């Protein structure tokens, strides 16, 4: 019997501070046993439980893409007990990861379609994974137009800045970066909130266009009417939820929205599915 | 106690009709014996569900914390004192409340009654003459109410409400400290040697499953985040380690010191029958002896562990 | 089915024999009430009991259980690498006197712990190594409603052996291979013939003593969101609830847990503890947002889970076997029978329902 609670041991290979306020760091992990990397085979949109022995376990979206080999990456916001401890850890330290867990963005459905990715704040992690995945030379031709709308409070709060710039320079991806406000005269991207930029730059919600939306509740709340206006039907709006989790495998009972478990049946749901469940997220 | 129930209904209906309150908090008949349910009535039909007898044990002060409505509320001696504590601690305003005072004759102990019954109790009759009749499938038994009172009720010296707007019955005769010794049990424990004390508390807590029902039933435990639930820093572990179980009980008792009115809701709610009053009663005794203090007797003074007095009996504080 | 006659004079001897291969658990009286506890050498189960106050679920699913262990000593090889504790043993154990309703809770809980994608090894191993010697119930409590909750006082479908108390002897139905093995180990082999009619009569007598019931026929048909939004059900019930969690802790079919890490000396432990949907902490996010932040939301989760989500998800009845413990122990008398009947009779058009306890 496979024990779903045992984490794979990993070593912290690299830690990168992402934002100017130092509240977000990206951790790159390498598996201690190379065969575990095989077993940890994932799709963009899934998450894992990061396990720190003696401290606890937390669910975190996988920020690296399945097309990137030899490591896995997570970007973590410092907030409570486990995340604070993690932020104090050093390269070389040993910990564990357990997963991959949950479902993923519906890549089969998205093939041959236009994809617009809308992200805000630090909920951009699995979206990074998705972008890298779609831009992989093997995969790019599977998708039609790709739009990315990503916003943060200020330029210093944007994640993955180097990558953002390199995506903006490409011609096979429409990149719309925005910040709430900015007094830097050199700033070449948008200023304004994500919903507004979506309204201006977002493609029309045709039959073969899907939106993936990830961000703080307030952003989601105001983006939804915009997508409505652009013509996106509920089944073509895809969202990823966060609920408090422990087991990640549908057993401990806390993350449910109605009869669905966010950890096992989600975290990815269409808006259509969400409208049929209690709003307990 | 038919007349109690009738009077309560009459007063409640009047208060709602005259629009003096938005709701009246009382009890309705439970679906199982010995268990009435805290219940709020907002109209005349709902008031008709009200009941009062010796199975109304859960403290109603629990249900007014931070509420904004105008509330009518039944209050026995201990309940009225908890309401007073709430007022002092700013958890409700006196002006919001219309207190229907209930001179109390004590609540029966469901553990004791169950232990006396020859099988499951299907009904309980409170004769209002000092006796209780319990009936089951193959038995019927009448017992002296005094013998089956909850322990806190049998040693209670504040049976009449201390604050109220109107009484639902005539005041009852108070028991005097000379007749009943409220601290007899505490004294027994105090007389034990340290080893025996340790063994006593160990045994007392051995069945605790740390469900925290005792805390949740307590009107004093209104903290939005209890120290046992805090994760950063995490003061107490969450499995059933004995040290953690003790830490919970010791600290909770101290948080209630000088505020606890010995209403017994904690003991009544414990699913495994632990007498957590062994802790709280000791602290009540200490507060009386050291500070001449009893909780909730007025709506102005803050509890002793919350205030500083130059004549404090402890040296270290001066 | 094979039925064996066990003379009560031979009962103790049989128990001594099975003690050699099984560790034994049975009802014992503690202070006021019965609990299921390990039977020490020579200790006999007290079979004169109605049911244990708290459900025996902890035999298979302990309240606090170490699931992983590691060294916190940098010199050692498993430093900060969690493994299953090697000293975890799953010795054959036999539970004597478990009631049919509690045995019937096991398949209900198993649907959660044994799924196509994941299997909980701790629950399953404990379950597999446990032999259940049940005791049919001739004098059910007034608050039991097992017969309308998919169980019954003589329900033997989830037992290995079912004992029927027959004055100077027990009749023992041997139901499974595990049961056969235990009976053999005990040396109980005196076949009872021609008693099928008598057992059937005893069964129907016992069933007729169950006075209360729940109506569940309509639950699956009720639209989920209508029930969820039925404030006429939830508001009054939630008022009295003090969120103490007693109902879920004593319930044989509640399975929720928390996972915590603790360090003792130079060892790290990952421990799972029972948890309850009644506690605000259960769902609290680090951002302080709480999707079930109100008492009403938490109370609703408990009943919606047991009586609607579970019903829809597994299409196998309700997540309750009618043992009546939560009814007896809720300090403010929140009665699942009443809520179940309200949910079953709820009419979304008029937002009304019938609040009956029968
Ligand atoms: C599917 C999913 C993906 C996520 N992805 C990311 C990510 O990429 N980056 C990131 O920074 N954060 C992410 N989160 C949120 C992250 O899990 C919480 O911030 C984290 O659990 C807080 O843990 P803590 O111990 O620091 O906080 P504390 O408040 O001390 O929490 C204690 C425990 O509560 C639980 N918990 C508390 N808040 C949450 C929460 N919001 N979600 C889930 N469990 C919680 C955890 O089990 C945690 O161990 C994700 C959450 C989910 C469910
Ligand atoms: S109610 Fe009883 S079992 Fe629960 S925490 Fe309190 S003392 Fe322990
Ligand atoms: S036992 Fe009763 S009061 Fe306690 S949480 Fe359950 S329903 Fe609420
Ligand atoms: S919900 Fe109540 S009656 Fe049903 S199995 Fe659980 S404790 Fe027993
Ligand atoms: S009722 Fe609550 S505690 Fe019980 S299994 Fe369901 S969610 Fe878990
Ligand atoms: S995290 Fe345990 S059920 Fe979802």
PDB file of C-alpha atoms in Angstrom, chain B residues 29 52 205 310:
ATOM      1  CA  UNK B  29     -38.414  21.842  25.658  1.00  0.00           C
ATOM      2  CA  UNK B  52     -38.726  26.663  32.640  1.00  0.00           C
ATOM      3  CA  UNK B 205      -8.053  14.914  33.566  1.00  0.00           C
ATOM      4  CA  UNK B 310      -2.450  49.461  46.944  1.00  0.00           C
TER       5      UNK B 310
END
